[in-house]
Every structure is written in C-alpha cells, then in structure tokens.
C-alpha cells in the first residue's frame, strides 16, 4: 500500500493522517474502515501510564497494546495489530512527540508475535496483564543518518576483505541501526536548532563508538540528535555541555565559524535537561573530546560588530 509519508518526517495527526485515511482520532491504535491499514501510535501516552515501548537487542520493537484500566483484551485495536497480516492490512507506526505536537512517521512494521506481561500498572496504578506485540520494522532506516564519526566506523568495515570483514560490517550496521532506533525514544530533536524531522538530523554518540563498551554503543542515552553542522562541532570537540546542561564552546573553534554556519551560539539557549545517564556520557565527552571551555555567559553581543558577530567571536 502506497502511503504519502516519508520515514522520519513529521505530520499532523488530524489533518494528514485521519483526514486522508479516517480511523479513530483518539487512542493508541486506529483502524480505518475504508483502507487496509492499522495505525499504531507510540510514545508519551504509554510512559504516563507506567510502561513504555522499547527495542530489544534483536531490533524487535515491543509495543504495548491498548486498554487503560484492567487486563488488556485481544479485541478491537489489539486484535487488528495481531492479525494484520492475516487480514491483509498494512501496519504503520507513528511516534507521539508530545501534547499538541506533530507526529513522526516511523514506517511500516510487521507483527511477529505477542505475549502477556503480568503486573503492568494500568492508568490508576493497579497491576494488570498487558498484551505486548513484537514488531519488526520493514524500513531500511528511520531516515536518520549516522554521525560523522559513526559513519567512519561503518566505512572502515569495508576496508578489509573476507568473511571476518563481512561479519564485522554486519555487526556494525546492526548496532548502529539499533542505537538510532533507541535514540529517538530518548531525544526528540536537535537541541541547538530545534529540528525534529529525522531526515535532516544525525544520530551522534556522546561517548564515541571507539571508546564505548558493547552495551554503551547501543544505548540510546549515549546519544544526541543533531543537525549535520551541529554534529560536526560536537563530534570534533568544538562544543560540549556542562554538568548543568549549559552549552560550552571551545576556544579552538574559529571565531567566525558559528556565524558562517548559521548556528546561534551567542546567547543562552534553551538546551533542556539531560537524564542522569546522559550526563555521565557528557562528562566523558567534556573531559576527553572537548577541546577547551568558554561558557556562553562570556559572549555578550556587541552592537558595533557586523552581522551580529560577538566579542567572543572576535577574541
């Protein structure tokens, strides 16, 4: 079934999904009557009810079914997901970005199986049995590119020939893909530019791939979503973040480069909070990768400088 969505792109649920295909406009699973389609929504709602969808180490997406109070039943939307192949329907997944926000298209999936997870809290905090679906993505990627350093690691897998190199290439690609899948559940968009469309972002490890353990390489909290020019600065240590989440700029960054790149690094940015685990990775980046520090508090704008260049840029 042809769909008018690009993987990784944002869309309006009411105007671009339901106005085109129909289906229930509320809830986590929508089943349009006029189209062979099952639409599942993942993200914020589940977390607020005490559980969250997740990717396992085999790149299988565990998706909790619908039903807010009491044991989940294998009916309605839950049955539609479990039986979508049998019913000849396409299963697609969208990520909720927050109340009043756009939805991100994650692409087509296939339901492999389901299981019952006991003692899962319902909306009222009471334990109940939840139905969890094991979904496999049918997309080659999420529309999200690897960072500069990560891409170099992928390219290095091609340097040698033979079975060992082929296995290493497959392993690197699989882990990189799993990292990206998990990262989008942690980060919504680029903290420097505000871009949330995955087609224009890169998945950047905070603690570089080469320095990370096997578990850290696929940990979504060891990552940031960054626009390409911001990823370049972060990967090469020209910017980092303090333990309080404040943006740090290296003395080694050429003074005119932020302006030429079109990045707003001249005033306090609403970076947002990092999780405790992210801050541990950021500490490594700050101590090992970052090239030197100067906080934005020292970069007051001088009105006499051309094109908004700051005193910091002039230093």
Tab-separated table of C-alpha atoms in Angstrom:
chain	number	residue	atom	x	y	z
A	1	UNK	CA	0.000	0.000	0.000
A	2	UNK	CA	1.418	3.372	-1.030
A	3	UNK	CA	1.468	5.945	1.759
A	4	UNK	CA	2.054	9.721	1.459
A	5	UNK	CA	4.613	9.802	4.293
A	6	UNK	CA	8.409	9.849	4.330
A	7	UNK	CA	10.051	7.826	7.092
A	8	UNK	CA	11.313	10.208	9.775
A	9	UNK	CA	9.109	13.106	8.664
A	10	UNK	CA	6.583	14.949	10.845
A	11	UNK	CA	2.862	15.233	10.189
A	12	UNK	CA	-0.360	16.457	11.766
A	13	UNK	CA	-2.474	13.572	13.064
A	14	UNK	CA	-5.874	15.112	12.370
A	15	UNK	CA	-5.166	16.793	9.027
A	16	UNK	CA	-2.613	14.480	7.415
A	17	UNK	CA	-3.489	11.074	8.842
A	18	UNK	CA	-7.172	10.859	9.744
A	19	UNK	CA	-8.443	13.372	7.192
A	20	UNK	CA	-6.877	11.178	4.500
A	21	UNK	CA	-7.426	7.657	5.824
A	22	UNK	CA	-10.095	8.017	8.508
A	23	UNK	CA	-9.936	5.909	11.641
A	24	UNK	CA	-10.295	6.787	15.313
A	25	UNK	CA	-8.702	10.121	16.141
A	26	UNK	CA	-8.124	9.257	19.804
A	27	UNK	CA	-6.205	6.425	21.407
A	28	UNK	CA	-3.106	4.457	20.579
A	29	UNK	CA	-4.442	2.261	17.767
A	30	UNK	CA	-6.540	3.427	14.827
A	31	UNK	CA	-8.315	1.105	12.371
A	32	UNK	CA	-9.661	2.956	9.291
A	33	UNK	CA	-12.699	1.235	7.751
A	34	UNK	CA	-12.094	2.305	4.162
A	35	UNK	CA	-8.397	1.451	3.909
A	36	UNK	CA	-6.431	-1.774	4.576
A	37	UNK	CA	-4.428	-0.064	7.276
A	38	UNK	CA	-3.711	-0.387	11.007
A	39	UNK	CA	-2.151	2.695	12.586
A	40	UNK	CA	-0.282	2.381	15.897
A	41	UNK	CA	0.964	5.332	17.935
A	42	UNK	CA	3.901	5.021	20.313
A	43	UNK	CA	5.446	7.429	22.789
A	44	UNK	CA	4.250	9.731	25.515
A	45	UNK	CA	0.924	8.081	26.439
A	46	UNK	CA	2.409	4.757	27.490
A	47	UNK	CA	5.043	6.381	29.676
A	48	UNK	CA	2.353	8.321	31.543
A	49	UNK	CA	0.583	5.022	32.267
A	50	UNK	CA	3.639	3.370	33.773
A	51	UNK	CA	5.107	1.436	30.837
A	52	UNK	CA	6.976	2.202	27.644
A	53	UNK	CA	7.517	0.567	24.264
A	54	UNK	CA	11.109	-0.493	23.605
A	55	UNK	CA	13.570	-2.067	21.169
A	56	UNK	CA	15.276	-5.273	22.246
A	57	UNK	CA	18.788	-6.327	21.240
A	58	UNK	CA	17.443	-8.144	18.175
A	59	UNK	CA	15.867	-4.954	16.795
A	60	UNK	CA	12.379	-6.147	17.651
A	61	UNK	CA	10.037	-3.382	18.821
A	62	UNK	CA	7.933	-4.336	21.853
A	63	UNK	CA	4.678	-2.427	21.579
A	64	UNK	CA	2.164	-2.375	24.459
A	65	UNK	CA	-1.444	-2.754	23.355
A	66	UNK	CA	-4.426	-0.574	24.175
A	67	UNK	CA	-6.608	-0.627	27.290
A	68	UNK	CA	-6.042	1.827	30.119
A	69	UNK	CA	-7.746	0.057	33.046
A	70	UNK	CA	-7.812	-3.641	33.875
A	71	UNK	CA	-6.366	-6.523	31.894
A	72	UNK	CA	-5.869	-5.844	28.200
A	73	UNK	CA	-8.096	-7.870	25.878
A	74	UNK	CA	-7.242	-9.333	22.473
A	75	UNK	CA	-10.040	-7.398	20.744
A	76	UNK	CA	-10.514	-4.233	18.640
A	77	UNK	CA	-7.189	-2.475	18.024
A	78	UNK	CA	-5.164	-5.164	19.768
A	79	UNK	CA	-6.616	-7.842	17.519
A	80	UNK	CA	-6.085	-5.596	14.490
A	81	UNK	CA	-2.338	-5.445	15.179
A	82	UNK	CA	-2.004	-9.147	15.959
A	83	UNK	CA	-3.962	-10.222	12.869
A	84	UNK	CA	-2.942	-7.512	10.375
A	85	UNK	CA	-1.062	-9.921	8.086
A	86	UNK	CA	-3.935	-12.411	8.091
A	87	UNK	CA	-6.385	-9.564	7.383
A	88	UNK	CA	-4.247	-8.248	4.523
A	89	UNK	CA	-3.626	-4.888	6.203
A	90	UNK	CA	-0.518	-2.730	6.394
A	91	UNK	CA	0.696	-1.881	9.902
A	92	UNK	CA	2.320	1.539	10.304
A	93	UNK	CA	3.720	3.232	13.414
A	94	UNK	CA	3.844	6.911	14.334
A	95	UNK	CA	5.733	8.410	17.270
A	96	UNK	CA	3.929	10.894	19.513
A	97	UNK	CA	6.124	13.926	20.149
A	98	UNK	CA	4.036	15.421	22.963
A	99	UNK	CA	0.658	17.019	23.519
A	100	UNK	CA	-0.223	19.420	20.718
A	101	UNK	CA	2.896	18.425	18.783
A	102	UNK	CA	3.297	16.759	15.365
A	103	UNK	CA	3.673	13.005	14.964
A	104	UNK	CA	6.757	11.355	13.490
A	105	UNK	CA	6.303	8.600	10.913
A	106	UNK	CA	8.434	5.544	11.744
A	107	UNK	CA	7.279	3.474	8.792
A	108	UNK	CA	5.809	0.049	8.091
A	109	UNK	CA	6.075	-2.791	10.594
A	110	UNK	CA	5.116	-6.461	10.758
A	111	UNK	CA	3.754	-8.164	13.858
A	112	UNK	CA	5.829	-11.269	14.617
A	113	UNK	CA	4.005	-12.429	17.743
A	114	UNK	CA	2.586	-11.219	21.050
A	115	UNK	CA	2.909	-12.107	24.720
A	116	UNK	CA	1.240	-11.228	28.010
A	117	UNK	CA	3.216	-9.277	30.595
A	118	UNK	CA	1.739	-9.516	34.105
A	119	UNK	CA	1.939	-6.890	36.851
A	120	UNK	CA	1.940	-3.963	34.437
A	121	UNK	CA	0.382	-0.841	36.005
A	122	UNK	CA	-2.819	0.473	34.475
A	123	UNK	CA	-3.913	4.118	34.359
A	124	UNK	CA	-4.843	4.001	38.060
A	125	UNK	CA	-1.604	2.326	39.086
A	126	UNK	CA	-3.175	-1.083	39.635
A	127	UNK	CA	-1.354	-4.207	38.406
A	128	UNK	CA	-2.854	-5.919	35.381
A	129	UNK	CA	-1.906	-8.163	32.471
A	130	UNK	CA	-0.743	-6.267	29.390
A	131	UNK	CA	-0.588	-7.515	25.815
A	132	UNK	CA	2.756	-6.733	24.181
A	133	UNK	CA	3.327	-7.108	20.441
A	134	UNK	CA	6.697	-7.972	18.943
A	135	UNK	CA	7.040	-5.830	15.817
A	136	UNK	CA	9.717	-5.865	13.132
A	137	UNK	CA	10.417	-2.708	11.147
A	138	UNK	CA	10.227	-3.176	7.377
A	139	UNK	CA	12.183	0.011	6.699
A	140	UNK	CA	15.868	0.089	5.826
A	141	UNK	CA	16.358	3.041	8.162
A	142	UNK	CA	14.465	5.661	10.110
A	143	UNK	CA	15.556	8.360	7.692
A	144	UNK	CA	18.238	9.209	10.234
A	145	UNK	CA	21.903	9.347	9.197
A	146	UNK	CA	24.867	8.285	11.285
A	147	UNK	CA	27.160	10.924	12.713
A	148	UNK	CA	30.464	11.721	11.028
A	149	UNK	CA	32.487	9.504	13.379
A	150	UNK	CA	29.980	6.664	13.316
A	151	UNK	CA	29.890	6.714	9.519
A	152	UNK	CA	33.672	6.469	9.517
A	153	UNK	CA	33.372	3.313	11.633
A	154	UNK	CA	30.885	1.850	9.147
A	155	UNK	CA	33.163	2.731	6.222
A	156	UNK	CA	36.140	1.125	7.973
A	157	UNK	CA	34.292	-2.195	7.921
A	158	UNK	CA	34.717	-2.169	4.122
A	159	UNK	CA	38.484	-1.693	4.220
A	160	UNK	CA	39.343	-5.369	4.602
A	161	UNK	CA	38.101	-8.294	2.556
A	162	UNK	CA	36.938	-11.718	3.630
A	163	UNK	CA	34.346	-13.292	5.898
A	164	UNK	CA	35.642	-11.604	9.049
A	165	UNK	CA	35.239	-8.167	7.496
A	166	UNK	CA	31.741	-9.041	6.227
A	167	UNK	CA	30.669	-10.156	9.704
A	168	UNK	CA	32.131	-7.013	11.235
A	169	UNK	CA	30.332	-4.831	8.712
A	170	UNK	CA	27.020	-6.545	9.505
A	171	UNK	CA	27.616	-6.208	13.236
A	172	UNK	CA	28.485	-2.519	12.994
A	173	UNK	CA	25.495	-1.734	10.791
A	174	UNK	CA	23.119	-3.642	13.071
A	175	UNK	CA	24.374	-1.934	16.223
A	176	UNK	CA	24.318	1.473	14.582
A	177	UNK	CA	20.730	0.920	13.472
A	178	UNK	CA	19.667	-0.280	16.937
A	179	UNK	CA	21.338	2.758	18.506
A	180	UNK	CA	19.355	5.069	16.234
A	181	UNK	CA	16.101	3.246	16.951
A	182	UNK	CA	16.623	3.604	20.697
A	183	UNK	CA	17.901	7.168	20.461
A	184	UNK	CA	14.664	8.568	19.024
A	185	UNK	CA	12.883	7.336	22.132
A	186	UNK	CA	15.236	9.456	24.246
A	187	UNK	CA	15.784	12.586	22.140
A	188	UNK	CA	13.054	14.339	20.137
A	189	UNK	CA	15.231	16.659	18.058
A	190	UNK	CA	18.342	18.798	17.785
A	191	UNK	CA	18.832	20.820	20.956
A	192	UNK	CA	20.706	23.575	19.095
A	193	UNK	CA	18.463	24.092	16.064
A	194	UNK	CA	15.097	22.674	17.158
A	195	UNK	CA	14.863	20.440	14.066
A	196	UNK	CA	12.819	17.274	14.746
A	197	UNK	CA	12.449	15.827	11.238
A	198	UNK	CA	14.801	12.827	11.224
A	199	UNK	CA	15.610	13.304	7.543
A	200	UNK	CA	17.629	16.384	8.482
A	201	UNK	CA	19.353	15.000	11.584
A	202	UNK	CA	22.223	12.734	12.528
A	203	UNK	CA	22.459	10.249	15.384
A	204	UNK	CA	25.572	11.238	17.312
A	205	UNK	CA	27.138	9.162	20.074
A	206	UNK	CA	28.049	11.302	23.092
A	207	UNK	CA	30.774	8.873	24.135
A	208	UNK	CA	32.319	7.893	20.787
A	209	UNK	CA	31.802	4.425	19.340
A	210	UNK	CA	35.517	3.576	19.605
A	211	UNK	CA	35.580	4.394	23.319
A	212	UNK	CA	32.269	2.737	24.216
A	213	UNK	CA	31.542	-0.754	25.504
A	214	UNK	CA	29.219	-3.039	23.545
A	215	UNK	CA	26.240	-2.025	25.697
A	216	UNK	CA	27.099	1.678	25.502
A	217	UNK	CA	27.213	1.529	21.701
A	218	UNK	CA	23.518	0.622	21.510
A	219	UNK	CA	22.367	2.727	24.479
A	220	UNK	CA	20.006	5.479	23.310
A	221	UNK	CA	21.033	7.623	26.283
A	222	UNK	CA	24.562	7.700	24.886
A	223	UNK	CA	23.366	9.889	22.054
A	224	UNK	CA	22.055	13.172	20.722
A	225	UNK	CA	20.056	14.049	17.638
A	226	UNK	CA	21.951	16.852	15.921
A	227	UNK	CA	21.716	18.812	12.687
A	228	UNK	CA	24.744	17.996	10.463
A	229	UNK	CA	26.668	21.200	11.227
A	230	UNK	CA	25.994	20.852	14.979
A	231	UNK	CA	27.048	17.192	14.794
A	232	UNK	CA	30.326	18.241	13.178
A	233	UNK	CA	31.088	20.665	16.008
A	234	UNK	CA	30.137	18.145	18.703
A	235	UNK	CA	31.972	15.181	17.145
A	236	UNK	CA	35.203	17.158	16.831
A	237	UNK	CA	35.043	18.632	20.320
A	238	UNK	CA	34.358	22.247	19.390
A	239	UNK	CA	31.215	22.273	21.546
A	240	UNK	CA	30.052	20.312	24.571
A	241	UNK	CA	27.761	20.707	27.587
A	242	UNK	CA	28.353	21.432	31.260
A	243	UNK	CA	27.015	19.237	34.075
A	244	UNK	CA	24.104	21.677	34.368
A	245	UNK	CA	23.324	21.348	30.651
A	246	UNK	CA	24.840	24.675	29.624
A	247	UNK	CA	26.344	24.865	26.147
A	248	UNK	CA	30.147	25.119	26.123
A	249	UNK	CA	32.189	26.470	23.218
A	250	UNK	CA	35.832	25.574	22.686
A	251	UNK	CA	38.481	28.259	22.421
A	252	UNK	CA	39.733	26.259	19.416
A	253	UNK	CA	36.604	26.956	17.356
A	254	UNK	CA	37.423	29.575	14.677
A	255	UNK	CA	35.829	32.808	15.800
A	256	UNK	CA	33.678	33.385	12.717
A	257	UNK	CA	32.502	29.791	12.256
A	258	UNK	CA	29.253	29.796	14.299
A	259	UNK	CA	28.053	32.822	12.335
A	260	UNK	CA	29.066	31.307	8.991
A	261	UNK	CA	27.348	28.017	9.855
A	262	UNK	CA	24.192	29.861	10.850
A	263	UNK	CA	24.241	28.417	14.371
A	264	UNK	CA	23.044	30.549	17.242
A	265	UNK	CA	25.828	30.059	19.776
A	266	UNK	CA	25.881	33.635	21.040
A	267	UNK	CA	23.250	33.593	23.761
A	268	UNK	CA	21.853	31.273	26.384
A	269	UNK	CA	19.981	28.558	24.502
A	270	UNK	CA	17.041	26.542	25.875
A	271	UNK	CA	19.056	23.323	25.732
A	272	UNK	CA	16.736	21.394	28.043
A	273	UNK	CA	17.570	18.845	30.691
A	274	UNK	CA	19.632	15.715	30.246
A	275	UNK	CA	18.976	12.441	32.047
A	276	UNK	CA	21.375	11.300	34.755
A	277	UNK	CA	22.824	8.671	32.445
A	278	UNK	CA	23.227	11.146	29.585
A	279	UNK	CA	25.179	13.428	31.923
A	280	UNK	CA	27.598	10.594	32.664
A	281	UNK	CA	28.317	10.226	28.957
A	282	UNK	CA	28.539	14.012	28.554
A	283	UNK	CA	31.136	14.111	31.327
A	284	UNK	CA	33.297	11.761	29.258
A	285	UNK	CA	32.810	13.922	26.163
A	286	UNK	CA	33.697	17.061	28.105
A	287	UNK	CA	36.803	15.502	29.690
A	288	UNK	CA	38.148	13.581	26.669
A	289	UNK	CA	36.725	15.040	23.426
A	290	UNK	CA	36.086	18.695	24.206
A	291	UNK	CA	38.959	20.985	23.168
A	292	UNK	CA	38.635	23.705	25.802
A	293	UNK	CA	35.992	25.743	27.539
A	294	UNK	CA	34.357	29.107	27.447
A	295	UNK	CA	30.730	29.441	28.509
A	296	UNK	CA	28.126	31.469	26.693
A	297	UNK	CA	27.873	33.849	29.631
A	298	UNK	CA	31.084	35.434	28.362
A	299	UNK	CA	29.766	36.005	24.844
A	300	UNK	CA	27.715	39.183	25.130
A	301	UNK	CA	26.748	40.748	21.800
A	302	UNK	CA	28.487	43.970	20.797
A	303	UNK	CA	26.166	46.105	18.667
A	304	UNK	CA	29.132	47.661	16.877
A	305	UNK	CA	30.226	44.331	15.370
A	306	UNK	CA	28.921	43.430	11.886
A	307	UNK	CA	26.277	40.773	11.258
A	308	UNK	CA	25.747	40.052	14.934
A	309	UNK	CA	29.333	38.839	15.500
A	310	UNK	CA	30.052	38.820	19.225
A	311	UNK	CA	33.010	39.885	21.327
A	312	UNK	CA	33.609	36.187	21.895
A	313	UNK	CA	33.852	35.714	18.118
A	314	UNK	CA	36.418	38.499	17.991
A	315	UNK	CA	38.604	37.059	20.728
